[in-house]
Coordinates of C-alpha atoms in Angstrom, one line a residue:
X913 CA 14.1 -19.3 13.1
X914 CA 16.6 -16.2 12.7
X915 CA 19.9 -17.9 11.7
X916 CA 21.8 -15.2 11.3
X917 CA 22.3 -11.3 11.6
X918 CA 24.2 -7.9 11.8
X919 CA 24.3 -5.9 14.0
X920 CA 23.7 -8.5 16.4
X921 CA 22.4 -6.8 19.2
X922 CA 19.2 -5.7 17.2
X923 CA 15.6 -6.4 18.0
X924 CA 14.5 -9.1 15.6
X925 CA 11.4 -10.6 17.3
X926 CA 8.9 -12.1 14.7
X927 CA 10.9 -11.0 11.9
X928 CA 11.3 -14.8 11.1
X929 CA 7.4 -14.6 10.7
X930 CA 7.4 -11.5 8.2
X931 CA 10.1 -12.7 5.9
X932 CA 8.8 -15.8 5.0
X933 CA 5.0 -15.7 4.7
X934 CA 3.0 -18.5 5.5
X935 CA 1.9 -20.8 2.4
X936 CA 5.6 -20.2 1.0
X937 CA 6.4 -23.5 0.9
X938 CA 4.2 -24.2 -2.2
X939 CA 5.8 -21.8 -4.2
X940 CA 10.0 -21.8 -5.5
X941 CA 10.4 -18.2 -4.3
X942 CA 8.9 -14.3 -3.9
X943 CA 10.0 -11.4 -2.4
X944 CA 8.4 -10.0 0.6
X945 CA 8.4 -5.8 2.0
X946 CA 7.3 -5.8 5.4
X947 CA 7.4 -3.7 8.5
X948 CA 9.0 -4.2 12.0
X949 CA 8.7 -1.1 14.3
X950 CA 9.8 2.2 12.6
X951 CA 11.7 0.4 10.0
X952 CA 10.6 -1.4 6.8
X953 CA 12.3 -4.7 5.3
X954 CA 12.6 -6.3 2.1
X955 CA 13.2 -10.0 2.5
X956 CA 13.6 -12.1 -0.9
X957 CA 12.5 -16.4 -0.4
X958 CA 13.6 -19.2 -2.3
X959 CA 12.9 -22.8 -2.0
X960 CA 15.2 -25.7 -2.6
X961 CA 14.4 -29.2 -3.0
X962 CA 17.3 -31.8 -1.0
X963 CA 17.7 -35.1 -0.2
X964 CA 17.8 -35.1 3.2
X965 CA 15.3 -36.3 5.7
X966 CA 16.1 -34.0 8.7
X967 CA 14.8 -30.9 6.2
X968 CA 11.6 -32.8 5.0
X969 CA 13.0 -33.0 0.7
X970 CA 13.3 -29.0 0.7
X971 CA 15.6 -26.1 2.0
X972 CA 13.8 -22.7 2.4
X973 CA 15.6 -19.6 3.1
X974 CA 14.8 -16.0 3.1
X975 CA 17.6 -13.1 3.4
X976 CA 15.9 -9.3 4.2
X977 CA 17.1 -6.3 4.7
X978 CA 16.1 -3.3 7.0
X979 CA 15.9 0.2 6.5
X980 CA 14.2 3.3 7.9
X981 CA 12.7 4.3 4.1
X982 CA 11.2 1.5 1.8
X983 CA 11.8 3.8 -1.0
X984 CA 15.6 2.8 -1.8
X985 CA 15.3 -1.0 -0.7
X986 CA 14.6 -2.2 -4.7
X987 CA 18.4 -1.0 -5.2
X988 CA 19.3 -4.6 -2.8
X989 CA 16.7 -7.2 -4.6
X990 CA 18.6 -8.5 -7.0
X991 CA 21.3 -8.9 -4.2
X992 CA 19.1 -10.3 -2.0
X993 CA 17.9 -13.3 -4.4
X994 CA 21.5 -14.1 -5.3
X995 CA 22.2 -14.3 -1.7
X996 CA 19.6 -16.4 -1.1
X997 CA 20.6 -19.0 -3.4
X998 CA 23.8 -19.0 -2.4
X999 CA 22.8 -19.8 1.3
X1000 CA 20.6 -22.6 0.1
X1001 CA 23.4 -24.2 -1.8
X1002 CA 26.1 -23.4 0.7
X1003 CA 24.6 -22.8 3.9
X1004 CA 26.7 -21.2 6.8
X1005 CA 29.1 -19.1 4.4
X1006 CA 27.9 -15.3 5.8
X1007 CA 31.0 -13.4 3.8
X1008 CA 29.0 -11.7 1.4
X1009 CA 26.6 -10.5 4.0
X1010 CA 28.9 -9.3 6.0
X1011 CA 30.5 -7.1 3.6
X1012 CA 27.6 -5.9 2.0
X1013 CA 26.2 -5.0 5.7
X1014 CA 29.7 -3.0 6.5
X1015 CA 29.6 -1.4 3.0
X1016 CA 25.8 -0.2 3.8
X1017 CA 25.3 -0.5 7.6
X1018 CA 23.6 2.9 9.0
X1019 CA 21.9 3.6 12.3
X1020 CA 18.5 2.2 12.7
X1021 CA 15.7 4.6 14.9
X1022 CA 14.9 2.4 18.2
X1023 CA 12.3 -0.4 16.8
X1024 CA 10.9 -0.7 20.4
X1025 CA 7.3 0.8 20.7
X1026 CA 6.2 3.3 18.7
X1027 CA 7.1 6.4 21.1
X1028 CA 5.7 10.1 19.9
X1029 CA 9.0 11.6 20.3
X1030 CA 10.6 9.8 17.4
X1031 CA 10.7 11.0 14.0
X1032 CA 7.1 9.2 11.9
X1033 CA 8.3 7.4 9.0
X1034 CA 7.2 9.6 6.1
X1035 CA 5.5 7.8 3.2
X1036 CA 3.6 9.8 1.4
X1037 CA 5.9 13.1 0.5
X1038 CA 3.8 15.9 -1.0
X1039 CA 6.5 15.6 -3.9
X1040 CA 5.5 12.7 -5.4
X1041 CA 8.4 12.3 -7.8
X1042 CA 10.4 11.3 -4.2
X1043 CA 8.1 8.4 -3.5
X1044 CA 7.4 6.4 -6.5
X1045 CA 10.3 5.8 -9.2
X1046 CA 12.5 3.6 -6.9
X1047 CA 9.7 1.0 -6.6
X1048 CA 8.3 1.1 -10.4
X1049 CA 11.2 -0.5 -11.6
X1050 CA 11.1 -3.4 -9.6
X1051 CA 7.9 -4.5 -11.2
X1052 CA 8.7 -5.3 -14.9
X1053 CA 5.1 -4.3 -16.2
X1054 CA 4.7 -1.5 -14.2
X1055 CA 2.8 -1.8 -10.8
X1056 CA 0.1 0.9 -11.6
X1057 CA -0.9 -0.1 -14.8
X1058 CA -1.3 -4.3 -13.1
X1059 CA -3.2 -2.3 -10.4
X1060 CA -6.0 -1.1 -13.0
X1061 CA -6.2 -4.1 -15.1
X1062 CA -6.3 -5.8 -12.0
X1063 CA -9.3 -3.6 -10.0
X1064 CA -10.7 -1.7 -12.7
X1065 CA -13.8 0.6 -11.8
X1066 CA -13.3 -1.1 -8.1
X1067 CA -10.1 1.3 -7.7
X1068 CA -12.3 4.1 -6.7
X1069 CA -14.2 2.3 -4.4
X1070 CA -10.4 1.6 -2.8
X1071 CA -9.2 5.4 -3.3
X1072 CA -12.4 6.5 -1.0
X1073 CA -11.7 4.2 2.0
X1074 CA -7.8 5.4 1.5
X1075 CA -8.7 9.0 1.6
X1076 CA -10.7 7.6 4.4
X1077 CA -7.8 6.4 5.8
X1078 CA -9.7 3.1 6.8
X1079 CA -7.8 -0.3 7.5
X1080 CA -7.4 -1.8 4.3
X1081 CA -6.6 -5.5 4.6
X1082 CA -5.8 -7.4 1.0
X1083 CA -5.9 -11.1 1.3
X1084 CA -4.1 -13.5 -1.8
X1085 CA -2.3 -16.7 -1.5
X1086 CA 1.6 -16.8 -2.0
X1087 CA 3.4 -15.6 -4.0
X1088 CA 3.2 -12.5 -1.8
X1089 CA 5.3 -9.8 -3.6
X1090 CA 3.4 -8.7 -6.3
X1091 CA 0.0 -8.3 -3.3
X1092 CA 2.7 -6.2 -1.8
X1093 CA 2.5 -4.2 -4.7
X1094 CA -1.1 -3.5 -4.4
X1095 CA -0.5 -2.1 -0.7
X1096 CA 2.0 0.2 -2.7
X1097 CA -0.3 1.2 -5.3
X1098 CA -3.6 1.9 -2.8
X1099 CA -1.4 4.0 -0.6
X1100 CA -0.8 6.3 -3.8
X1101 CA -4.4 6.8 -4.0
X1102 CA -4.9 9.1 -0.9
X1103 CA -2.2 11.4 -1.8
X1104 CA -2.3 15.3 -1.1
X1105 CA 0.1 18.0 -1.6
X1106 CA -1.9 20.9 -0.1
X1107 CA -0.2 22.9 2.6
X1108 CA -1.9 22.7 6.1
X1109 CA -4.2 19.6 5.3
X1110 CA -4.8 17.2 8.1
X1111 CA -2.9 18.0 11.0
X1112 CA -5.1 16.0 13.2
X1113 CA -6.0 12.9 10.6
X1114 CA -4.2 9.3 11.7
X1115 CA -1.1 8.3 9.5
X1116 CA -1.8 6.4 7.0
X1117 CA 0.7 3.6 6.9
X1118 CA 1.5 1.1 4.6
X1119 CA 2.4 -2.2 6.7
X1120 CA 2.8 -4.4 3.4
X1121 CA 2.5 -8.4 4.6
X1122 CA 1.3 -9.1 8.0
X1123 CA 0.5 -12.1 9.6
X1124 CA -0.9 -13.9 12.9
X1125 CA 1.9 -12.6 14.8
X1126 CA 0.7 -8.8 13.8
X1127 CA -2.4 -9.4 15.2
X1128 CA -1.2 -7.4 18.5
X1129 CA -0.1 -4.8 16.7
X1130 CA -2.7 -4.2 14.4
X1131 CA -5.3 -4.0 17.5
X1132 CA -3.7 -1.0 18.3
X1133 CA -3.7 0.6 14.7
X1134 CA -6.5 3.2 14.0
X1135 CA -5.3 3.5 9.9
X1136 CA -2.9 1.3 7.9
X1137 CA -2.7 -0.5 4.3
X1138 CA -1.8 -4.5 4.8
X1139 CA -1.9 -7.3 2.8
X1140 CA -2.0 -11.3 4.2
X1141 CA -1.8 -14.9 2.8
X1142 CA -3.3 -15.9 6.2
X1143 CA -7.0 -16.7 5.5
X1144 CA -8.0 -16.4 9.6
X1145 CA -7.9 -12.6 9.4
X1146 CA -11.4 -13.0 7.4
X1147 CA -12.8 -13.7 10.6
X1148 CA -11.1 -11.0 12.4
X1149 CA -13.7 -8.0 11.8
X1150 CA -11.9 -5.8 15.0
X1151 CA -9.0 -6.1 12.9
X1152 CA -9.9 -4.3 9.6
X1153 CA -12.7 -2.1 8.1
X1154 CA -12.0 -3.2 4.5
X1155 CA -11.0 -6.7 3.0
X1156 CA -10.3 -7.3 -0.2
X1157 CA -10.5 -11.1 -1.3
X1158 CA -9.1 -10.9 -5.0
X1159 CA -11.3 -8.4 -6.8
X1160 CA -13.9 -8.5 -4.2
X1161 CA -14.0 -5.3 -2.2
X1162 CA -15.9 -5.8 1.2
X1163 CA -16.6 -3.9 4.0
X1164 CA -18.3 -5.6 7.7
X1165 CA -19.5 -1.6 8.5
X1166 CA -23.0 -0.9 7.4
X1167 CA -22.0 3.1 7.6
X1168 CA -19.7 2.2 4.4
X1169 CA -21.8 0.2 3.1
X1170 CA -22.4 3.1 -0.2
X1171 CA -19.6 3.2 -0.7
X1172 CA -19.0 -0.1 -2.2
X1173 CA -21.5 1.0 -5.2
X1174 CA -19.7 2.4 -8.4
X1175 CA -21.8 5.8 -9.3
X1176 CA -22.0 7.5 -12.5
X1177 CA -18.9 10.3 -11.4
X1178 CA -17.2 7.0 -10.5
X1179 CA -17.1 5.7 -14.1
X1180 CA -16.5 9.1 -15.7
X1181 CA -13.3 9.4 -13.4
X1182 CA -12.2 5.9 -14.6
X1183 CA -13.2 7.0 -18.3
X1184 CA -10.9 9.9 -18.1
X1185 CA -8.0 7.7 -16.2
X1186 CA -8.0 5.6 -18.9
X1187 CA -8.6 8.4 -21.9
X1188 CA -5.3 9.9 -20.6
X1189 CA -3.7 6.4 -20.2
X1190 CA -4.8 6.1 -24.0
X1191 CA -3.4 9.7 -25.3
X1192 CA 0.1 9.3 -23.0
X1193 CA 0.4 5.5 -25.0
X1194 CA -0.1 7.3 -28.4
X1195 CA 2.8 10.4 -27.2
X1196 CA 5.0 7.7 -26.4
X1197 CA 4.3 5.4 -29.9
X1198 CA 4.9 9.0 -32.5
X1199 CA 8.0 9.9 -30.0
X1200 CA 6.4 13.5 -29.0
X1201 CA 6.9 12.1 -25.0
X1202 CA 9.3 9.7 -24.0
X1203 CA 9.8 11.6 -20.6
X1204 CA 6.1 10.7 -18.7
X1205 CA 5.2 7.5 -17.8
X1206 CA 1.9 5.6 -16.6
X1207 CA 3.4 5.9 -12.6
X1208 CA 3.4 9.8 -13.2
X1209 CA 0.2 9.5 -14.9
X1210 CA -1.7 7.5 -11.9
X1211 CA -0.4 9.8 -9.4
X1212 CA -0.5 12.8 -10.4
X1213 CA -4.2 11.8 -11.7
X1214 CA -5.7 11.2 -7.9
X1215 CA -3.7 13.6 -6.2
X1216 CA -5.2 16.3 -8.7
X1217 CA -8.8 14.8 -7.5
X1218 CA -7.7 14.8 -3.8
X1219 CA -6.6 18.4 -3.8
X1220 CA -9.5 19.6 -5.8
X1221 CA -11.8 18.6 -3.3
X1222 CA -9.8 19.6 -0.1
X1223 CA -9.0 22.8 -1.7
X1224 CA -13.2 22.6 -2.6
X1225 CA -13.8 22.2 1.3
X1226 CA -11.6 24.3 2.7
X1227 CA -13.1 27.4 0.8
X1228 CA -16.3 26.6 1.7
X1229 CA -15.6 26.3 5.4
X1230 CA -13.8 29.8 4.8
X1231 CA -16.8 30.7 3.7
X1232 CA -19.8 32.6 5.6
X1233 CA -22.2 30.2 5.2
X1234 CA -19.8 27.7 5.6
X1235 CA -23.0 25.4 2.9
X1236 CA -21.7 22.6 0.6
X1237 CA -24.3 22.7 -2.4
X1238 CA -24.5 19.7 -5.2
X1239 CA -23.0 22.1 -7.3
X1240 CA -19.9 22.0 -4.9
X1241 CA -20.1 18.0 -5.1
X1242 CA -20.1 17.7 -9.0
X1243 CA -17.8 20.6 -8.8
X1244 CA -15.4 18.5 -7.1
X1245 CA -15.8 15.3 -9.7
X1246 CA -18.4 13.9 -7.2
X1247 CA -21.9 12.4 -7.3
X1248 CA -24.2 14.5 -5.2
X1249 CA -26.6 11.6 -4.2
X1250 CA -24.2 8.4 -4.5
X1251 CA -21.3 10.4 -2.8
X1252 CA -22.9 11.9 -0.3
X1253 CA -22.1 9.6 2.5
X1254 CA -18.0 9.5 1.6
X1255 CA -18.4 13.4 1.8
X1256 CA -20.2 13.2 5.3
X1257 CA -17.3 10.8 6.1
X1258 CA -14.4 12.5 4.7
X1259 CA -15.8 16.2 7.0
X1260 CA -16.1 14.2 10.0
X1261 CA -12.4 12.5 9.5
X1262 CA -10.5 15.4 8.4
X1263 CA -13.0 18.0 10.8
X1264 CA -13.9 19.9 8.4
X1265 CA -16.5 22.4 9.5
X1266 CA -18.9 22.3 6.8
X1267 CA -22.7 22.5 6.1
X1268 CA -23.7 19.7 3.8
X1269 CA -27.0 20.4 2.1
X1270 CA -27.6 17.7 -1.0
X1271 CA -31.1 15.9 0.1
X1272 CA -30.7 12.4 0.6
X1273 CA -33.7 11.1 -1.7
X1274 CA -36.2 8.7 0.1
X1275 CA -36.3 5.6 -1.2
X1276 CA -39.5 3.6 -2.1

C-alpha cells in the first residue's frame, strides 16, 4: 500500500506495485527505476527484520521519487536509501520528505493516458554526452563494461532487435536494480544522431521493471525495453518479441529467428569493441587520457555503426537504382548472407525504399 505522498492529489495507482518488485522480500534491499505514465521513478527498498507478529518478523519499505527525466534521478539515491531506513526504524516521521519534496517539487505532465498532444519523453538525445553520465555513476563498476562481461558476443544479437525497436523483455530474480541497468545499457545500443532518421519508426522506450500489473499497458505497446522478476511473463508471448532469461537470448517469432546466430561480422565487431576497450585501458594506465571513459567508448562505438549503415541506406535509396549490393552490406560492417534478414527487417521498419540484391544461398 501507498502510505504516504506529496503532492497528494497525484495519480499513484500501482505505483505500490513498481516500487517494490515482487520476490523483494528475500533480499535486504535494491533500488528500483520504473515508469508510471509520462514520468519515470526511482524507488530505493529495504528490509527490516522486527519482532512483531502483526508484520510477519520483517518491515519492508520502499521510498521513490518521480520525475519527468530519469537522467538526474541518481542525484536522490543516496537520499532515498537513508530515507528508507529511517522510515523502517521510525515509521510515521515524514519531515525529511517533506522538505526535501518542497526544496525540489516541480510540475509533473498529466500521468493520465498517454495523449498525442503532450510532449514524448525524450530518451535517447542525439547528443549522447546529455544521456549517459548521470546514470554511470550510480553503478560502481561501470554499467557498460558489467553489460559486456555480462552478454558478451550475445550484445549484438540484442543491438539488432533494439535497432529493430522490438519488445525486449529481461527476466532476473531480485535484486532488481542492477537488471535495471541492463534496460539502460540495451537502450544505448539503438542510438542515432543522423538528422531526418525515422520520423515514422515507434519510440523506443525504456520501461525499466514491470510487473503483472503492466500487463495492460504493455498490450498496448508496439516497442519498449523492460525488465521483470515475475517468471509468468515467459508465458506471455503477445506480450514481448524478445526474452532474455540470464544470458539466454530468445525470441517466440520464427521471422527473427537468424537473428539469434552470431556471424562472422558479428565477432569482428565484438573484436574491435574490445581492441578499443583494450587501447582506451592502456591510455588511461601511461596517463596520455584520463578524460574518455568505457561509457563514451560503448556509445559512441554503436552509434558510429548505426549511423554508418542509415547514412549507407539512405544514399542508396537516393540513388537511381535505388540496389543494395553485398558490397553495401560488408560496407556497412554487415554479413551479406547472415545479415540479410535484419537488413530486410530494418528497410521494412524504418521504410526505407531500397532494392536488396544479396542471394539468399539454398540450403542442402
Amino acid at each position: 500500500m501507498v502510505e504516504w505522498c506529496l503532492p497528494q492529489d497525484i495519480d499513484l495507482e500501482g505505483v505500490e506495485f513498481k516500487s517494490m518488485a515482487s520476490g523483494s522480500h528475500k533480499i535486504q534491499s535494491d533500488f528500483i527505476y520504473f515508469r508510471k505514465g509520462l514520468c519515470f521513478g526511482l524507488a530505493c527498498f529495504a528490509n527490516m527484520p522486527v519482532e512483531s507478529e502483526l508484520e510477519r518478523g520483517a518491515r519492508m519499505k520502499s521510498v521513490g521519487i518521480l520525475s519527468p527525466s530519469y537522467t538526474l534521478l541518481y542525484r536522490y539515491m543516496h537520499f532515498l536509501e537513508n530515507q528508507v531506513r529511517h522510515q523502517l526504524e521510525m515509521p510515521g516521521h515524514y519531515s525529511h520528505l517533506e522538505a526535501f519534496y518542497d526544496d525540489k517539487k516541480g510540475v509533473l505532465p498529466g500521468s493520465k493516458g498517454t495523449s498525442n498532444s503532450q510532449q514524448p519523453v525524450h530518451w535517447l538525445p542525439s547528443i549522447h554526452r546529455y544521456m549517459y553520465p548521470e546514470m554511470k555513476i550510480t553503478h560502481p563498476a561501470g554499467c557498460m563494461s558489467q553489460f559486456i562481461k555480462f552478454f558478451g558476443e550475445q550484445i549484438l544479437v540484442l543491438w539488432k532487435f533494439a535497432l529493430l525497436r522490438k519488445r525486449i523483455l529481461i527476466f532476473s530474480p531480485p535484486p532488481v536494480g542492477v537488471v535495471c541497468y541492463r534496460v539502460y545499457c540495451c537502450c544505448c545500443l539503438a542510438n542515432v544522431s543522423l538528422p531526418g532518421l525515422g520520423g515514422t519508426v515507434p519510440e523506443s522506450k525504456p520501461f525499466f521493471y514491470v510487473n503483472v500489473a503492466d500487463i495492460e499497458m504493455l498490450e498496448t505497446e508496439v516497442s519498449y525495453v523492460a525488465c521483470t522478476t515475475e517468471k509468468i511473463f515467459e508465458e506471455k508471448r503477445d506480450l514481448y518479441d524478445v526474452y532474455v532469461d540470464n544470458q539466454n537470448v530468445k525470441t517466440h517469432h520464427e521471422h527473427l529467428q537468424p537473428l539469434l546466430k552470431i556471424n562472422n561480422a558479428d565477432k569482428e565487431k565484438y573484436r574491435r569493441l574490445n581492441d578499443q576497450r583494450q587501447m582506451l585501458m592502456y591510455s588511461q594506465e601511461v596517463g596520455d587520457d584520463c578524460n574518455s571513459c568505457e561509457e563514451d567508448l560503448f556509445i559512441l562505438f554503436f552509434m558510429e555503426q548505426n549511423n554508418r549503415i542509415f547514412q549507407t541506406l539512405m544514399e542508396v535509396s537516393a540513388s537511381q537504382d535505388k540496389t543494395l549490393t553485398a558490397d553495401h552490406a560488408r560496407g556497412m560492417g554487415l554479413d551479406p548472407q547472415g545479415d540479410r534478414s535484419f537488413l530486410l527487417d530494418l528497410l521494412e521498419v524504418y521504410g526505407i525504399d531500397v532494392m536488396l540484391v544479396i542471394d539468399n544461398p539454398c540450403c542442402t
